[in-house]
Coordinates of C-alpha atoms in Angstrom, one line a residue:
Chain C
M586 CA 13.4 -20.3 21.4
E587 CA 16.1 -21.2 23.8
T588 CA 16.0 -25.1 22.5
T589 CA 16.1 -23.4 18.6
T590 CA 19.7 -23.2 17.1
V591 CA 19.9 -21.1 13.6
A592 CA 23.0 -20.9 11.1
L593 CA 23.0 -18.3 9.3
I594 CA 25.5 -18.6 5.7
G595 CA 26.0 -15.3 4.6
G596 CA 27.3 -13.1 6.9
G597 CA 26.2 -9.8 4.8
L598 CA 23.1 -7.3 5.7
I599 CA 20.6 -10.0 5.2
G600 CA 22.6 -12.3 7.2
Y601 CA 23.2 -10.2 10.1
S602 CA 20.0 -8.7 10.3
W603 CA 19.1 -12.2 10.2
A604 CA 20.4 -12.8 13.3
A605 CA 19.4 -9.9 15.3
I606 CA 16.1 -10.9 14.5
F607 CA 16.6 -14.7 15.2
A608 CA 18.5 -13.9 18.4
R609 CA 16.1 -11.0 19.9
A610 CA 13.5 -13.6 19.7
G611 CA 15.5 -16.6 22.1
C612 CA 17.1 -18.4 19.4
H613 CA 21.0 -19.8 19.4
V614 CA 22.5 -18.2 16.3
R615 CA 25.8 -19.4 14.2
I616 CA 26.7 -16.9 11.2
Y617 CA 29.3 -17.9 9.0
D618 CA 30.5 -15.8 6.4
A619 CA 33.5 -16.9 3.8
S620 CA 35.3 -13.4 3.9
E621 CA 37.6 -13.7 7.1
E622 CA 37.3 -9.8 7.2
Q623 CA 33.5 -9.9 6.8
R624 CA 33.7 -12.5 9.8
E625 CA 36.0 -9.9 12.1
R626 CA 33.4 -7.0 11.7
L627 CA 30.5 -9.0 12.3
P628 CA 30.7 -8.5 16.4
E629 CA 30.8 -4.6 16.1
L630 CA 28.1 -4.5 13.5
L631 CA 25.6 -7.0 15.3
K632 CA 26.2 -5.2 18.8
A633 CA 25.3 -2.2 17.1
Q634 CA 22.2 -3.3 15.8
L635 CA 20.8 -4.8 18.8
E636 CA 21.2 -2.3 20.7
E637 CA 19.9 0.2 18.3
L638 CA 16.8 -1.9 18.2
E639 CA 16.4 -2.0 22.4
S640 CA 17.4 1.9 21.9
V641 CA 14.0 2.4 20.2
G642 CA 12.1 -0.3 22.2
L643 CA 12.5 -3.4 19.4
A644 CA 14.4 -5.2 21.6
E645 CA 14.0 -6.0 25.4
D646 CA 17.6 -7.0 25.9
A647 CA 20.2 -6.3 23.3
A648 CA 23.1 -7.9 25.4
G649 CA 21.2 -11.0 26.2
A650 CA 20.6 -11.8 22.2
F651 CA 24.2 -10.8 21.4
A652 CA 25.3 -13.7 23.7
R653 CA 23.4 -15.9 22.1
I654 CA 25.3 -15.1 18.8
S655 CA 28.5 -16.3 18.1
V656 CA 30.9 -16.2 14.9
S657 CA 31.6 -19.5 13.3
E658 CA 35.3 -20.1 11.6
S659 CA 33.8 -22.6 9.5
M660 CA 30.8 -23.6 7.9
A661 CA 31.1 -27.0 9.0
V662 CA 31.1 -25.3 12.9
A663 CA 28.3 -23.3 12.1
I664 CA 25.7 -25.8 10.5
E665 CA 26.4 -28.9 12.9
G666 CA 23.5 -29.4 15.3
A667 CA 21.8 -26.5 13.9
D668 CA 17.5 -26.8 13.1
H669 CA 17.4 -24.8 10.6
V670 CA 20.1 -23.6 7.8
Q671 CA 19.6 -19.8 6.4
E672 CA 21.7 -18.9 3.4
N673 CA 22.3 -15.4 2.3
G674 CA 25.0 -16.1 0.1
P675 CA 25.2 -13.4 -3.6
E676 CA 22.4 -13.5 -5.3
R677 CA 23.9 -15.9 -8.3
L678 CA 22.3 -18.8 -9.2
E679 CA 26.0 -21.0 -9.8
V680 CA 27.2 -19.8 -6.2
K681 CA 23.9 -20.4 -4.3
Q682 CA 23.9 -24.0 -5.8
E683 CA 27.6 -24.5 -4.6
L684 CA 27.2 -23.1 -1.4
L685 CA 24.2 -25.0 -0.8
K686 CA 25.5 -28.5 -1.8
E687 CA 28.0 -28.0 1.2
V688 CA 25.1 -26.7 3.8
D689 CA 22.8 -30.1 2.4
S690 CA 25.9 -32.2 3.3
L691 CA 26.9 -30.6 6.9
A692 CA 23.1 -30.3 8.0
D693 CA 21.5 -32.3 10.6
A694 CA 18.9 -35.3 8.5
A695 CA 16.6 -33.4 10.7
A696 CA 17.1 -29.7 9.6
T697 CA 15.4 -27.4 7.2
I698 CA 17.4 -25.4 4.8
A699 CA 16.3 -21.7 3.4
S700 CA 17.7 -19.5 1.0
S701 CA 16.8 -15.8 1.1
T702 CA 17.3 -15.3 -2.6
S703 CA 14.9 -12.2 -3.1
A704 CA 14.4 -13.4 -7.3
L705 CA 15.9 -17.5 -7.6
L706 CA 13.4 -20.1 -8.1
P707 CA 13.7 -22.9 -4.7
S708 CA 13.7 -25.3 -7.5
A709 CA 16.6 -24.3 -9.8
L710 CA 18.4 -23.9 -6.6
S711 CA 17.6 -27.0 -5.2
E712 CA 17.4 -29.7 -8.1
R713 CA 20.4 -31.5 -7.8
L714 CA 21.0 -31.6 -3.7
A715 CA 20.2 -34.5 -2.2
G716 CA 18.7 -33.4 0.8
R717 CA 16.2 -31.1 -1.4
H718 CA 12.8 -32.7 0.3
R719 CA 14.1 -30.4 3.1
F720 CA 14.9 -27.2 1.4
L721 CA 12.6 -24.0 0.2
V722 CA 13.1 -19.6 -0.2
A723 CA 12.6 -18.2 3.0
H724 CA 12.7 -14.4 1.3
P725 CA 12.9 -11.5 3.9
V726 CA 12.4 -8.4 2.8
N727 CA 15.0 -5.9 4.2
P728 CA 14.8 -4.2 6.7
P729 CA 13.4 -7.4 8.4
H730 CA 13.0 -6.1 11.8
L731 CA 10.6 -3.3 10.7
I732 CA 9.4 -5.2 7.4
P733 CA 8.2 -8.7 9.1
V734 CA 6.7 -10.3 5.9
V735 CA 8.9 -13.5 4.8
E736 CA 7.9 -15.3 1.6
L737 CA 7.9 -19.2 1.6
C738 CA 8.1 -20.3 -1.3
P739 CA 8.5 -24.4 -2.4
A740 CA 10.0 -26.4 -5.4
P741 CA 8.0 -29.2 -6.5
W742 CA 9.8 -31.8 -4.1
T743 CA 9.3 -29.8 -1.1
E744 CA 7.8 -31.4 1.8
E745 CA 4.9 -30.4 3.9
G746 CA 6.8 -30.7 6.9
A747 CA 9.7 -28.7 6.3
M748 CA 7.6 -25.6 4.9
E749 CA 5.4 -25.9 8.2
K750 CA 8.3 -26.2 9.9
V751 CA 9.8 -23.0 8.6
R752 CA 6.5 -21.5 9.2
A753 CA 5.9 -22.3 12.8
L754 CA 10.0 -20.8 13.0
M755 CA 9.4 -17.3 11.7
Q756 CA 5.8 -17.0 13.1
A757 CA 7.9 -17.4 16.7
I758 CA 10.4 -15.0 16.0
G759 CA 7.9 -12.5 15.3
Q760 CA 8.1 -12.5 11.1
K761 CA 4.8 -12.9 9.3
P762 CA 5.5 -15.9 6.9
L763 CA 3.5 -15.8 3.6
V764 CA 2.9 -19.4 2.5
M765 CA 3.2 -20.5 -1.3
K766 CA 2.2 -23.6 -2.6
R767 CA 4.0 -23.8 -5.5
E768 CA 6.8 -21.5 -7.2
I769 CA 6.5 -18.4 -9.4
D770 CA 8.8 -15.8 -10.5
G771 CA 8.7 -12.7 -8.5
F772 CA 7.0 -15.0 -5.7
I773 CA 4.4 -12.6 -4.7
L774 CA 5.0 -9.3 -3.1
N775 CA 7.1 -8.5 -6.3
R776 CA 4.9 -9.5 -8.8
L777 CA 2.3 -7.2 -6.4
Q778 CA 4.9 -4.6 -6.9
G779 CA 5.3 -4.7 -10.4
A780 CA 1.5 -4.6 -11.1
L781 CA 1.1 -1.3 -8.8
L782 CA 4.3 -0.3 -11.3
R783 CA 3.5 -1.3 -14.5
E784 CA 0.0 0.9 -14.1
A785 CA 1.9 3.6 -12.6
F786 CA 4.5 3.8 -15.4
S787 CA 1.9 3.9 -18.1
L788 CA -0.2 6.5 -16.2
V789 CA 2.8 8.9 -16.8
D790 CA 4.3 7.3 -20.0
Q791 CA 0.6 8.6 -21.5
D792 CA 0.8 11.5 -19.7
Y793 CA -2.6 11.3 -17.3
A794 CA -0.5 12.7 -14.1
R795 CA 3.3 12.9 -12.8
V796 CA 5.2 10.8 -10.8
E797 CA 3.9 13.3 -7.7
D798 CA 0.6 12.8 -8.1
V799 CA 0.6 8.7 -8.9
D800 CA 2.4 8.6 -6.0
A801 CA -0.1 10.9 -3.8
A802 CA -2.7 8.3 -5.2
V803 CA -0.7 5.4 -2.9
S804 CA 0.7 7.8 0.4
D805 CA -2.2 9.8 0.9
G806 CA -4.8 7.4 -0.3
L807 CA -4.9 3.0 -1.0
G808 CA -1.8 2.9 1.2
L809 CA -3.7 3.6 4.5
R810 CA -5.8 0.8 4.4
W811 CA -2.8 -1.4 3.0
S812 CA -0.6 -1.1 5.6
F813 CA -2.6 -3.3 8.0
M814 CA -5.4 -4.8 5.2
G815 CA -4.4 -6.5 2.2
P816 CA -6.2 -6.0 -1.1
F817 CA -8.7 -8.7 -0.4
E818 CA -9.7 -7.7 3.0
T819 CA -9.8 -4.4 2.1
I820 CA -12.8 -5.3 -0.8
D821 CA -14.5 -7.9 2.1
L822 CA -14.7 -4.7 3.9
N823 CA -15.9 -2.4 1.2
A824 CA -19.4 -4.1 -0.1
P825 CA -22.6 -4.8 1.9
D826 CA -21.9 -8.4 2.1
G827 CA -17.8 -8.4 1.7
L828 CA -15.9 -9.9 -1.4
A829 CA -17.7 -11.5 -3.3
D830 CA -20.5 -8.5 -3.5
Y831 CA -17.9 -6.1 -4.3
G832 CA -16.5 -8.1 -7.2
R833 CA -19.9 -8.6 -9.1
R834 CA -20.4 -4.7 -8.4
Y835 CA -17.3 -3.5 -9.9
R836 CA -15.6 -6.8 -12.0
E837 CA -16.8 -4.9 -15.2
M838 CA -15.6 -1.5 -14.4
Y839 CA -12.0 -3.1 -13.7
A840 CA -12.2 -5.3 -16.8
K841 CA -12.8 -2.4 -18.9
M842 CA -10.2 -0.3 -17.3
A843 CA -7.6 -3.4 -17.9
G844 CA -8.0 -3.3 -21.6
S845 CA -9.8 -5.5 -24.3
E846 CA -8.4 -8.4 -23.4
A847 CA -9.4 -8.8 -19.8
K848 CA -12.0 -11.1 -18.7
P849 CA -14.4 -9.7 -15.8
W850 CA -13.6 -11.9 -12.9
S851 CA -15.6 -15.4 -13.4
D852 CA -18.6 -16.1 -10.1
D853 CA -16.1 -19.3 -9.6
L854 CA -13.1 -17.1 -8.9
L855 CA -15.3 -14.9 -6.6
A856 CA -16.9 -17.9 -4.7
K857 CA -13.0 -19.4 -4.2
A858 CA -11.9 -16.0 -2.7
E859 CA -15.2 -15.3 -0.6
T860 CA -15.1 -18.9 0.7
Q861 CA -10.9 -18.2 1.8
R862 CA -12.0 -14.8 3.2
R863 CA -15.4 -17.0 5.2
E864 CA -12.5 -18.9 6.8
I865 CA -10.6 -15.8 8.7
L866 CA -13.6 -13.9 9.0
P867 CA -17.4 -15.0 9.2
A868 CA -19.7 -12.8 7.5
G869 CA -21.5 -11.9 11.0
K870 CA -18.6 -10.0 11.8
L871 CA -18.3 -7.6 8.7
P872 CA -19.8 -5.1 10.9
D873 CA -17.3 -5.4 13.6
R874 CA -14.3 -5.7 11.6
Q875 CA -15.7 -2.4 9.7
R876 CA -15.4 -0.9 12.7
W877 CA -12.1 -2.1 13.5
R878 CA -10.9 -0.7 10.4
D879 CA -12.2 2.5 10.6
A880 CA -10.3 2.9 14.4
R881 CA -7.4 1.3 12.5
L882 CA -7.0 4.4 9.9
Q883 CA -8.0 6.6 12.4
A884 CA -5.2 5.7 14.6
L885 CA -3.1 5.4 11.4
A886 CA -4.1 9.1 10.5
L887 CA -3.5 10.8 14.2
H888 CA 0.6 8.6 13.9
K889 CA 0.8 10.5 10.1
R890 CA 0.0 13.8 11.6
D891 CA 2.5 12.9 14.2
Q892 CA 5.4 12.5 12.3
D893 CA 4.7 15.1 9.6
D894 CA 4.5 17.5 12.6
R895 CA 8.4 16.1 13.8
E896 CA 9.4 16.4 10.4
R897 CA 8.5 20.4 10.5
Chain L
M1294 CA -10.4 30.2 4.6
E1295 CA -13.1 32.8 6.6
T1296 CA -13.5 34.7 3.4
T1297 CA -14.5 31.1 1.5
T1298 CA -17.7 30.2 0.7
V1299 CA -18.6 26.3 -0.2
A1300 CA -22.1 25.1 -1.1
L1301 CA -22.8 21.3 -0.8
I1302 CA -25.4 19.8 -3.5
G1303 CA -26.5 16.2 -2.0
G1304 CA -26.2 15.5 1.5
G1305 CA -25.6 12.3 1.9
L1306 CA -22.4 10.6 3.5
I1307 CA -20.0 12.1 1.4
G1308 CA -22.1 15.4 1.5
Y1309 CA -21.9 16.2 5.2
S1310 CA -18.4 14.3 5.3
W1311 CA -17.1 17.6 3.2
A1312 CA -19.2 19.7 5.1
A1313 CA -17.3 18.6 8.2
I1314 CA -14.0 18.7 6.5
F1315 CA -14.9 22.7 5.1
A1316 CA -16.0 23.9 8.3
R1317 CA -13.0 22.3 10.4
A1318 CA -10.4 24.4 8.3
G1319 CA -12.6 27.9 8.5
C1320 CA -14.7 27.6 5.5
H1321 CA -18.3 28.7 5.6
V1322 CA -20.3 26.0 4.1
R1323 CA -23.6 25.7 2.9
I1324 CA -25.7 22.3 2.2
Y1325 CA -28.3 21.4 0.6
D1326 CA -30.4 17.8 -0.3
A1327 CA -33.4 17.6 -2.5
S1328 CA -34.9 14.5 0.3
E1329 CA -36.3 17.4 3.0
E1330 CA -35.9 14.5 5.6
Q1331 CA -32.2 14.4 5.1
R1332 CA -31.9 18.5 5.7
E1333 CA -33.6 17.8 8.9
R1334 CA -31.5 15.6 10.3
L1335 CA -28.4 16.6 8.8
P1336 CA -27.9 19.2 11.7
E1337 CA -27.4 16.3 13.8
L1338 CA -25.4 14.0 11.9
L1339 CA -22.8 17.4 11.6
K1340 CA -22.6 17.5 14.7
A1341 CA -22.4 14.0 16.1
Q1342 CA -19.3 14.0 13.3
L1343 CA -17.7 17.2 14.3
E1344 CA -17.8 16.2 17.9
E1345 CA -16.2 12.6 17.0
L1346 CA -13.6 14.0 15.1
E1347 CA -13.2 16.6 18.0
S1348 CA -12.7 13.8 20.7
V1349 CA -10.3 12.0 18.3
G1350 CA -7.9 15.2 18.2
L1351 CA -9.3 15.7 14.6
A1352 CA -11.1 18.5 15.0
E1353 CA -9.6 21.2 17.3
D1354 CA -13.3 24.0 17.6
A1355 CA -16.4 21.6 16.8
A1356 CA -18.8 23.9 17.9
G1357 CA -17.5 26.8 15.6
A1358 CA -17.1 24.7 12.6
F1359 CA -20.7 23.4 13.3
A1360 CA -21.8 27.2 13.4
R1361 CA -19.5 28.1 10.2
I1362 CA -22.8 25.3 8.1
S1363 CA -26.2 25.9 7.0
V1364 CA -28.8 24.1 5.6
S1365 CA -29.8 25.7 2.8
E1366 CA -33.7 25.8 1.9
S1367 CA -33.2 25.3 -1.9
M1368 CA -30.1 24.8 -4.1
A1369 CA -30.2 28.7 -5.4
V1370 CA -29.9 29.5 -1.4
A1371 CA -26.8 27.3 -1.1
I1372 CA -24.7 28.3 -4.3
E1373 CA -25.7 32.3 -4.1
G1374 CA -22.5 33.8 -4.0
A1375 CA -20.0 30.8 -3.2
D1376 CA -16.9 30.7 -4.2
H1377 CA -16.9 26.8 -5.1
V1378 CA -19.8 24.2 -5.3
Q1379 CA -19.2 20.7 -4.9
E1380 CA -21.7 17.9 -6.0
N1381 CA -22.8 15.1 -4.4
G1382 CA -25.6 13.8 -6.1
P1383 CA -26.8 9.9 -6.6
E1384 CA -23.7 8.3 -9.1
R1385 CA -25.9 7.9 -12.2
L1386 CA -24.7 9.9 -15.8
E1387 CA -28.2 11.5 -16.3
V1388 CA -28.9 12.3 -12.7
K1389 CA -25.7 14.3 -12.5
Q1390 CA -26.0 16.0 -15.6
E1391 CA -29.6 17.6 -14.5
L1392 CA -28.3 18.9 -11.6
L1393 CA -25.2 20.1 -12.7
K1394 CA -27.0 22.0 -15.7
E1395 CA -29.1 23.5 -12.3
V1396 CA -25.9 24.0 -10.3
D1397 CA -24.1 25.8 -13.2
S1398 CA -27.3 28.4 -14.0
L1399 CA -27.5 28.7 -10.3
A1400 CA -23.4 29.6 -9.7
D1401 CA -21.8 33.0 -9.8
A1402 CA -19.3 33.5 -13.2
A1403 CA -16.3 33.3 -10.6
A1404 CA -17.0 29.9 -8.7
T1405 CA -15.8 26.8 -9.9
I1406 CA -18.0 23.4 -9.9
A1407 CA -16.5 20.1 -8.4
S1408 CA -18.3 16.8 -8.8
S1409 CA -17.5 14.0 -6.3
T1410 CA -18.0 11.1 -8.6
S1411 CA -16.5 7.8 -8.1
A1412 CA -16.1 6.9 -11.9
L1413 CA -18.2 9.1 -14.1
L1414 CA -15.9 10.9 -16.6
P1415 CA -15.8 14.8 -16.2
S1416 CA -16.4 15.0 -20.5
A1417 CA -19.7 13.2 -20.1
L1418 CA -20.8 15.1 -17.1
S1419 CA -19.9 18.3 -18.4
E1420 CA -20.4 18.8 -22.2
R1421 CA -23.1 20.2 -22.6
L1422 CA -22.7 22.3 -20.1
A1423 CA -22.5 26.9 -20.9
G1424 CA -19.9 26.6 -17.7
R1425 CA -18.0 23.9 -18.5
H1426 CA -14.7 25.5 -18.6
R1427 CA -14.7 25.5 -14.7
F1428 CA -16.3 22.2 -14.3
L1429 CA -13.8 19.2 -13.2
V1430 CA -14.4 16.0 -10.9
A1431 CA -12.8 16.4 -7.2
H1432 CA -12.6 12.5 -6.1
P1433 CA -12.7 12.3 -2.3
V1434 CA -11.9 8.4 -0.8
N1435 CA -14.8 7.4 1.9
P1436 CA -13.7 8.7 4.6
P1437 CA -12.1 11.8 3.7
H1438 CA -10.9 13.2 7.3
L1439 CA -8.8 9.7 7.4
I1440 CA -7.6 9.7 3.8
P1441 CA -6.7 12.8 2.9
V1442 CA -6.4 12.2 -1.2
V1443 CA -8.9 13.9 -3.4
E1444 CA -8.4 13.0 -7.4
L1445 CA -8.9 16.1 -9.7
C1446 CA -9.8 15.1 -13.1
P1447 CA -10.3 17.9 -15.9
A1448 CA -12.6 17.7 -18.8
P1449 CA -10.7 18.4 -22.4
W1450 CA -12.3 21.7 -21.7
T1451 CA -11.6 22.4 -18.1
E1452 CA -9.6 25.8 -17.6
E1453 CA -6.2 25.9 -15.7
G1454 CA -7.5 28.4 -13.2
A1455 CA -10.4 26.4 -12.3
M1456 CA -8.1 22.9 -11.9
E1457 CA -5.1 25.7 -9.5
K1458 CA -8.2 27.2 -7.5
V1459 CA -9.6 23.6 -6.6
R1460 CA -6.4 22.3 -6.0
A1461 CA -5.5 25.4 -3.8
L1462 CA -8.6 24.9 -1.9
M1463 CA -8.2 20.9 -1.0
Q1464 CA -4.5 22.2 0.2
A1465 CA -5.4 24.4 2.5
I1466 CA -8.3 22.6 4.4
G1467 CA -5.7 20.0 4.7
Q1468 CA -6.5 16.9 2.4
K1469 CA -3.7 16.5 -0.5
P1470 CA -4.4 17.0 -4.2
L1471 CA -3.9 14.3 -7.1
V1472 CA -3.8 16.4 -10.4
M1473 CA -4.8 14.8 -13.3
K1474 CA -3.8 16.0 -17.1
R1475 CA -6.5 14.4 -18.5
E1476 CA -9.4 11.8 -17.8
I1477 CA -9.1 8.0 -17.8
D1478 CA -11.7 5.4 -16.9
G1479 CA -10.7 4.8 -13.2
F1480 CA -8.8 8.1 -12.8
I1481 CA -5.8 7.3 -11.3
L1482 CA -6.5 5.5 -7.2
N1483 CA -9.0 2.6 -9.0
R1484 CA -6.7 2.5 -11.6
L1485 CA -3.7 1.6 -9.5
Q1486 CA -6.1 -0.7 -6.8
G1487 CA -7.8 -2.4 -10.0
A1488 CA -3.4 -3.5 -10.9
L1489 CA -3.1 -4.9 -7.8
L1490 CA -6.7 -6.3 -7.4
R1491 CA -5.8 -8.4 -10.9
E1492 CA -2.8 -9.5 -10.0
A1493 CA -3.9 -10.7 -6.5
F1494 CA -7.2 -12.4 -7.9
S1495 CA -4.5 -14.0 -10.7
L1496 CA -2.5 -16.1 -8.2
V1497 CA -5.9 -16.8 -5.7
D1498 CA -7.0 -18.3 -9.2
Q1499 CA -4.1 -20.5 -10.3
D1500 CA -3.1 -21.6 -7.2
Y1501 CA 0.1 -19.9 -6.1
A1502 CA -0.9 -18.6 -2.6
R1503 CA -4.1 -18.3 -0.4
V1504 CA -6.1 -15.0 -0.1
E1505 CA -4.8 -14.7 3.3
D1506 CA -1.4 -15.1 2.8
V1507 CA -1.3 -12.5 -0.9
D1508 CA -3.1 -9.7 1.8
A1509 CA 0.1 -10.3 4.2
A1510 CA 2.1 -9.4 0.9
V1511 CA 0.9 -6.1 1.6
S1512 CA -0.2 -5.6 4.9
D1513 CA 2.9 -6.9 6.6
G1514 CA 5.0 -6.0 3.7
L1515 CA 4.7 -3.7 0.6
G1516 CA 1.9 -1.7 2.0
L1517 CA 4.0 -0.6 5.0
R1518 CA 6.4 1.6 2.9
W1519 CA 3.0 2.8 1.0
S1520 CA 1.5 4.1 3.6
F1521 CA 3.7 7.3 3.7
M1522 CA 5.7 7.0 0.1
G1523 CA 4.3 6.2 -3.4
P1524 CA 5.7 3.6 -5.9
F1525 CA 7.7 5.8 -7.5
E1526 CA 9.3 7.3 -4.6
T1527 CA 9.6 3.8 -3.0
I1528 CA 12.0 2.6 -6.1
D1529 CA 13.4 5.9 -6.2
L1530 CA 15.2 5.1 -2.7
N1531 CA 15.6 1.5 -3.6
A1532 CA 18.9 1.5 -6.0
P1533 CA 22.6 4.1 -5.4
D1534 CA 21.4 6.2 -7.6
G1535 CA 17.7 6.5 -7.8
L1536 CA 14.6 5.8 -9.8
A1537 CA 16.1 5.4 -13.7
D1538 CA 19.0 3.1 -11.7
Y1539 CA 16.1 0.9 -10.3
G1540 CA 14.5 0.5 -13.6
R1541 CA 17.5 -0.4 -15.4
R1542 CA 18.5 -3.2 -13.2
Y1543 CA 14.8 -4.6 -12.8
R1544 CA 12.7 -4.0 -15.8
E1545 CA 13.6 -7.5 -17.5
M1546 CA 12.7 -9.0 -14.3
Y1547 CA 9.4 -7.7 -14.3
A1548 CA 8.7 -7.5 -18.4
K1549 CA 9.2 -11.2 -17.4
M1550 CA 6.8 -11.6 -15.1
A1551 CA 4.1 -9.4 -16.6
G1552 CA 3.7 -11.8 -19.3
S1553 CA 4.4 -12.8 -23.1
E1554 CA 3.1 -9.2 -24.4
A1555 CA 5.0 -7.1 -21.6
K1556 CA 8.0 -4.4 -22.9
P1557 CA 10.6 -3.7 -20.1
W1558 CA 10.1 -0.1 -19.2
S1559 CA 12.2 1.9 -22.1
D1560 CA 15.1 4.8 -21.6
D1561 CA 12.8 7.3 -22.7
L1562 CA 10.5 6.7 -19.9
L1563 CA 12.6 5.9 -17.2
A1564 CA 14.1 9.1 -17.9
K1565 CA 10.8 11.3 -18.1
A1566 CA 9.9 9.6 -14.6
E1567 CA 13.8 10.3 -13.3
T1568 CA 13.3 13.8 -14.4
Q1569 CA 10.3 14.7 -12.3
R1570 CA 11.7 12.7 -9.4
R1571 CA 14.7 15.4 -9.6
E1572 CA 12.6 17.7 -9.1
I1573 CA 11.2 17.1 -5.8
L1574 CA 14.4 15.8 -4.7
P1575 CA 17.8 16.0 -6.3
A1576 CA 20.0 13.1 -6.4
G1577 CA 22.3 14.4 -3.7
K1578 CA 19.4 13.9 -1.4
L1579 CA 19.0 10.6 -1.9
P1580 CA 20.8 9.3 1.0
D1581 CA 18.7 12.0 3.5
R1582 CA 15.2 10.1 1.8
Q1583 CA 16.5 7.0 2.4
R1584 CA 17.1 7.8 6.1
W1585 CA 13.6 9.6 6.3
R1586 CA 12.3 6.3 5.2
D1587 CA 14.0 4.3 7.4
A1588 CA 13.0 6.2 10.1
R1589 CA 9.2 6.7 9.2
L1590 CA 9.1 2.8 8.6
Q1591 CA 10.8 2.4 12.3
A1592 CA 8.1 4.9 14.0
L1593 CA 5.3 2.3 12.0
A1594 CA 6.1 -0.9 13.3
L1595 CA 5.9 0.6 16.8
H1596 CA 2.6 2.1 16.2
K1597 CA 1.6 -1.4 14.1
R1598 CA 3.0 -2.8 17.6
D1599 CA 0.8 -0.8 19.9
Q1600 CA -1.8 -1.3 17.9
D1601 CA -2.0 -4.9 18.1
D1602 CA -1.3 -4.7 21.9
R1603 CA -4.0 -2.4 22.1
E1604 CA -6.4 -5.2 20.8
R1605 CA -5.3 -7.6 22.5

């Protein structure tokens, strides 16, 4: 990572968190914020964050990482020669469009450009950029040093090579890139969170349960598996013959819950998801992976008990 | 707990898992299975399960717990004098109706009766029982010694006192009771899981992302918080003024994602959920709880890193 230089445009909470995780992994980082006041505060904020990470075992060499970060006096200085530019400006379309136009004009031809936006679509952000082929969204979750997933979302004109370069960069710094094939409102995370919230609000609205009881269903139930397996892996390990087997057993039940318009998952859709799972986990390995799940659940149960004991 | 006797009717996987967690907590347990072969195997299965729990630190005295369990030769022997009867028979309506009729005729007038069903509604199971006022569903999640939530779902005629007695019992043995106010298909857990799966399948169906990328959104993102906070607590801590503040900020965004027919959460609904949250966490404690969340996220990040290191 020592040969990689990353420019961060916007030095608020998201910007300096990015700085810490890029620098922790060995990258050279240049960070710029439009506010002179914020630029003056940044060294202190960065030093404190890196020292905290080191103190809890989440960074090995805070001083070394800090030495790899410089606060730039201008966007031009930050971006010149950078391999990747990450934009973390205010969450307003016109502001980001302006900012990205300037970034695009300053960045090396080979540089990739990503926005940290949580909700603006990459097509809207980049449609007028000369270098829009090397632009994508790379949406981190706050705080990124504790929640590693980064959503990578292309515009229709984003080149495969740009997606792959940023994917590899995110993986190299220890984050978990999630690669989208095309854009949609809410990307993946907020769509999944929205789906869960809709059902949760509906149950409370109709007085089936209270807020704390719906929460318990997740924090003492479903959420335990979800902290180390996604929803597809969960069901893949929950029927003898894997995902499609689970889908065939329970699709009528789930469709009934979803209401009158819902159709059960089709055989084609189950086959598609099954094929993708089998590329990751061959059918013969399902029993091994079920044992892995049980071991992880057990370790998590002990971890949670220790945490609860500590709070008493 | 030494004065509490629990009868378990049905000694399959769910039945003997219940036996282990009731006995671990100090209850006297009588377990009956219709199959003589299974009755003969039960002592060995129970001993092995309790010893495994002890070996990993999830039971303190396996031998003592084992000594509190007896395998009964008949339903009558198991149920006589029991404070609570937990039915774990085959997941078929007619079979459970028959079984519960016999249970109801044998149980003490003061005993509560619960079914472990994951999908059959309590009204259908109990409508013809003479003692239907003391019947409810108590749905555990497999494996219950690692996933503590138990869904308690009443039929329209279930008495408040029966719900409260079983809630207190579940809490006393270290499980996490989730109390429903009235029945609905899928109870709470499967409805929430179904909502997440619907969105997950839809994203894969329409080629926004692949199965493993949707899974990463949960296992390296949303699921981390959900392993110790439910969806309502998550959003309560994600806006300066709590749940309703979050709802007002983002309801348009979530409604847009949900499609054309979806209406944003109403002010009344947000106020209802906010009121229920404020009973658990006063507004003045939000900053403390946010620090608690961050500390838990940090501990979980270290836990996951240790688990990953161990698997390498």
